[in-house]
Amino acid sequence: MWSTLFDIMYVFSSVKRNIRLPKIYLTGRPFEISFLLDTDFISERDLWVDNLGSWAGTVRRPTCKNIRVNVAGVPDTKHPYYIIRKKYGSHPHSDPPLGLMKCLCYLTRDGQATGNALLSYKCLENCNLRPRPHGNNKHSQSPYMRTYPSTLLKIKERIGSQSPATIWNELSVDSTGNMDIQATLRDRKQVYNARPLRKKSPSILLLFRF
């Protein structure tokens, strides 16, 4: 099993791969579909993120496994060369329960993703997602679409040395022409919310005690 996954993710490097994350749409028809993702173009941080809302429920959470393999893709805990990272789970807000499942597998070498990532979905007939309120959007019938972690990282890398307004302007220019809404910032407030909270000084804390 692991050697087959290894072949798909590493040996078959000449196969056409996706350089952008796919979008998944539920139409009521059952399907099973897989994608090869090029980790040279897609950040490891973003591989699990899609347009179907959060997969981390309070009852059912995704499962993660790490399998150490040698250079030939054979499990080897003593002399590993790669680590196969596998993450899988069912959507916590699907109707029926377990109606939508996802599995992600990819290789890492020295802590960095390498080769192909294999992303698979399985959807049952007539499956749909129950709307979940999020933030100020309490009445939307569409799943919340998370901004890619790689985009949020760009904010965090700048937040200590640049003003939120400057960060917003620069990242807005950088994303010009990008048709993927999840790769762009939603609004200025998203930048301002990334600022670290200021700690109250000991003198201020003493005032609250009296």
Short mmCIF file of C-alpha atoms in Angstrom, two decimals:
data_model
loop_
_atom_site.label_atom_id
_atom_site.label_comp_id
_atom_site.label_asym_id
_atom_site.label_seq_id
_atom_site.Cartn_x
_atom_site.Cartn_y
_atom_site.Cartn_z
CA MET A 1 0.00 0.00 0.00
CA TRP A 2 2.66 2.53 1.04
CA SER A 3 4.92 1.65 -1.88
CA THR A 4 2.01 2.32 -4.27
CA LEU A 5 1.40 5.71 -2.66
CA PHE A 6 5.11 6.43 -2.89
CA ASP A 7 5.10 5.67 -6.62
CA ILE A 8 2.18 8.03 -7.17
CA MET A 9 3.66 10.86 -5.14
CA TYR A 10 7.27 10.61 -6.24
CA VAL A 11 8.04 8.21 -9.10
CA PHE A 12 5.23 9.44 -11.39
CA SER A 13 6.64 12.97 -11.52
CA SER A 14 6.06 13.23 -15.28
CA VAL A 15 2.27 12.96 -14.89
CA LYS A 16 0.37 16.23 -15.32
CA ARG A 17 -0.22 17.82 -11.92
CA ASN A 18 -2.34 20.64 -10.57
CA ILE A 19 -0.45 23.80 -9.72
CA ARG A 20 -3.54 25.28 -8.03
CA LEU A 21 -5.90 23.77 -5.50
CA PRO A 22 -9.10 22.39 -7.05
CA LYS A 23 -12.60 23.56 -6.16
CA ILE A 24 -15.18 20.94 -5.19
CA TYR A 25 -18.91 21.37 -5.83
CA LEU A 26 -21.71 19.12 -4.57
CA THR A 27 -24.46 18.53 -7.12
CA GLY A 28 -26.34 15.64 -5.50
CA ARG A 29 -24.55 13.05 -7.62
CA PRO A 30 -22.13 10.62 -5.98
CA PHE A 31 -18.49 10.83 -7.01
CA GLU A 32 -14.98 9.70 -6.23
CA ILE A 33 -12.23 11.94 -7.54
CA SER A 34 -8.49 12.37 -6.99
CA PHE A 35 -6.01 15.10 -7.83
CA LEU A 36 -2.23 15.20 -8.07
CA LEU A 37 -0.96 18.46 -6.59
CA ASP A 38 2.47 19.90 -7.36
CA THR A 39 4.10 20.86 -4.06
CA ASP A 40 6.56 23.08 -5.93
CA PHE A 41 3.66 25.46 -6.59
CA ILE A 42 1.25 24.77 -3.72
CA SER A 43 2.35 25.46 -0.16
CA GLU A 44 2.23 22.55 2.27
CA ARG A 45 0.22 24.82 4.58
CA ASP A 46 -2.59 25.01 2.00
CA LEU A 47 -2.87 21.37 0.89
CA TRP A 48 -5.75 20.47 3.26
CA VAL A 49 -7.72 23.68 2.70
CA ASP A 50 -10.62 23.73 0.22
CA ASN A 51 -13.79 25.68 -0.57
CA LEU A 52 -16.06 23.45 1.55
CA GLY A 53 -15.62 25.12 4.91
CA SER A 54 -13.97 23.74 8.02
CA TRP A 55 -13.24 20.00 8.29
CA ALA A 56 -12.45 20.24 12.01
CA GLY A 57 -15.65 19.44 13.88
CA THR A 58 -16.14 19.12 17.62
CA VAL A 59 -17.12 15.44 17.37
CA ARG A 60 -15.30 14.17 14.29
CA ARG A 61 -11.84 15.54 13.63
CA PRO A 62 -9.39 14.60 10.86
CA THR A 63 -6.90 11.82 11.60
CA CYS A 64 -3.19 12.27 10.87
CA LYS A 65 -0.59 9.54 10.38
CA ASN A 66 3.14 9.65 9.63
CA ILE A 67 4.82 6.68 7.93
CA ARG A 68 8.60 6.64 7.70
CA VAL A 69 9.94 5.01 4.53
CA ASN A 70 13.33 4.49 2.92
CA VAL A 71 14.46 5.83 -0.46
CA ALA A 72 12.55 3.02 -2.23
CA GLY A 73 9.29 3.80 -0.43
CA VAL A 74 9.41 0.78 1.88
CA PRO A 75 8.46 1.37 5.54
CA ASP A 76 11.63 1.80 7.56
CA THR A 77 11.63 3.30 11.06
CA LYS A 78 15.38 2.89 11.62
CA HIS A 79 16.72 4.56 8.47
CA PRO A 80 13.91 6.68 7.04
CA TYR A 81 14.56 8.89 4.03
CA TYR A 82 11.04 10.25 3.52
CA ILE A 83 7.96 10.63 5.67
CA ILE A 84 4.58 9.92 4.13
CA ARG A 85 2.05 12.20 5.79
CA LYS A 86 -1.55 11.04 5.59
CA LYS A 87 -4.53 13.09 6.74
CA TYR A 88 -8.11 11.93 6.32
CA GLY A 89 -11.57 12.58 7.69
CA SER A 90 -15.25 13.18 7.01
CA HIS A 91 -16.86 16.59 6.76
CA PRO A 92 -18.45 17.38 10.16
CA HIS A 93 -21.38 19.26 8.62
CA SER A 94 -22.34 16.86 5.84
CA ASP A 95 -25.84 15.46 5.49
CA PRO A 96 -25.95 12.48 5.71
CA PRO A 97 -23.14 12.01 8.24
CA LEU A 98 -20.03 10.54 6.60
CA GLY A 99 -21.49 11.62 3.27
CA LEU A 100 -18.37 13.53 2.27
CA MET A 101 -14.85 12.25 2.96
CA LYS A 102 -11.39 13.51 2.10
CA CYS A 103 -7.89 12.02 2.18
CA LEU A 104 -4.55 13.77 1.64
CA CYS A 105 -1.15 12.07 1.27
CA TYR A 106 2.19 13.70 0.55
CA LEU A 107 5.93 13.20 1.08
CA THR A 108 8.28 15.25 3.21
CA ARG A 109 12.06 15.24 3.20
CA ASP A 110 13.98 17.17 5.87
CA GLY A 111 10.73 18.75 7.00
CA GLN A 112 9.74 20.04 3.56
CA ALA A 113 7.02 18.75 1.24
CA THR A 114 8.38 17.23 -1.97
CA GLY A 115 7.04 15.49 -5.06
CA ASN A 116 3.30 15.15 -5.60
CA ALA A 117 0.48 15.34 -3.10
CA LEU A 118 -2.48 13.01 -3.65
CA LEU A 119 -5.83 14.56 -2.70
CA SER A 120 -8.97 12.38 -2.88
CA TYR A 121 -12.67 12.96 -2.23
CA LYS A 122 -15.60 10.57 -1.90
CA CYS A 123 -19.15 11.91 -1.88
CA LEU A 124 -22.40 9.96 -1.42
CA GLU A 125 -25.57 10.54 -3.41
CA ASN A 126 -27.66 13.56 -2.38
CA CYS A 127 -25.02 14.70 0.08
CA ASN A 128 -25.09 18.36 1.03
CA LEU A 129 -23.46 20.63 3.61
CA ARG A 130 -25.50 22.25 6.36
CA PRO A 131 -24.91 26.02 6.43
CA ARG A 132 -22.83 27.14 9.39
CA PRO A 133 -22.75 30.78 10.58
CA HIS A 134 -19.33 32.38 10.78
CA GLY A 135 -18.22 35.73 12.15
CA ASN A 136 -20.42 38.56 10.91
CA ASN A 137 -21.95 36.35 8.23
CA LYS A 138 -24.73 34.66 10.20
CA HIS A 139 -27.23 33.96 7.43
CA SER A 140 -25.15 32.75 4.48
CA GLN A 141 -26.26 29.51 2.80
CA SER A 142 -22.76 28.93 1.39
CA PRO A 143 -19.89 27.18 3.23
CA TYR A 144 -17.35 29.47 4.81
CA MET A 145 -14.28 29.63 2.56
CA ARG A 146 -11.08 29.88 4.54
CA THR A 147 -8.27 32.16 3.37
CA TYR A 148 -5.21 30.09 2.52
CA PRO A 149 -2.74 29.82 5.43
CA SER A 150 0.09 30.85 3.08
CA THR A 151 -1.72 34.15 2.47
CA LEU A 152 -2.21 34.73 6.20
CA LEU A 153 1.48 33.98 6.75
CA LYS A 154 2.36 36.90 4.49
CA ILE A 155 0.47 39.16 6.88
CA LYS A 156 2.25 37.78 9.96
CA GLU A 157 5.66 38.19 8.32
CA ARG A 158 4.99 41.91 7.75
CA ILE A 159 2.89 42.85 10.78
CA GLY A 160 5.86 43.78 12.99
CA SER A 161 7.57 46.09 10.52
CA GLN A 162 4.75 47.57 8.42
CA SER A 163 1.45 49.25 9.15
CA PRO A 164 -1.78 47.32 8.47
CA ALA A 165 -2.68 49.83 5.73
CA THR A 166 0.65 49.27 3.95
CA ILE A 167 0.29 45.48 4.24
CA TRP A 168 -3.23 45.64 2.81
CA ASN A 169 -2.12 47.76 -0.13
CA GLU A 170 0.91 45.60 -0.95
CA LEU A 171 -0.92 42.27 -0.72
CA SER A 172 -3.85 43.65 -2.71
CA VAL A 173 -1.47 44.60 -5.52
CA ASP A 174 0.29 41.21 -5.31
CA SER A 175 -3.03 39.35 -5.72
CA THR A 176 -4.19 41.39 -8.73
CA GLY A 177 -5.34 39.01 -11.44
CA ASN A 178 -5.60 36.02 -9.08
CA MET A 179 -9.00 34.42 -9.69
CA ASP A 180 -8.83 32.28 -6.53
CA ILE A 181 -10.74 34.18 -3.86
CA GLN A 182 -9.14 32.10 -1.10
CA ALA A 183 -5.69 33.37 -2.10
CA THR A 184 -6.72 37.01 -1.56
CA LEU A 185 -7.54 38.99 1.56
CA ARG A 186 -11.24 39.48 2.32
CA ASP A 187 -10.92 43.03 3.65
CA ARG A 188 -8.73 45.42 5.65
CA LYS A 189 -10.15 44.10 8.91
CA GLN A 190 -8.45 40.76 8.27
CA VAL A 191 -5.08 42.54 8.42
CA TYR A 192 -5.93 44.54 11.53
CA ASN A 193 -7.14 41.40 13.33
CA ALA A 194 -3.73 39.79 12.77
CA ARG A 195 -2.03 42.31 15.05
CA PRO A 196 -0.80 40.80 18.35
CA LEU A 197 -2.79 41.78 21.41
CA ARG A 198 -1.08 44.35 23.60
CA LYS A 199 -0.33 43.10 27.10
CA LYS A 200 -1.51 45.33 29.92
CA SER A 201 1.25 46.73 32.07
CA PRO A 202 1.46 45.63 35.75
CA SER A 203 0.32 49.10 36.88
CA ILE A 204 -2.86 48.87 34.81
CA LEU A 205 -3.57 45.37 36.13
CA LEU A 206 -3.27 46.68 39.70
CA LEU A 207 -5.92 49.31 38.96
CA PHE A 208 -8.40 46.59 38.00
CA ARG A 209 -7.86 44.82 41.33
CA PHE A 210 -9.07 47.76 43.43
#
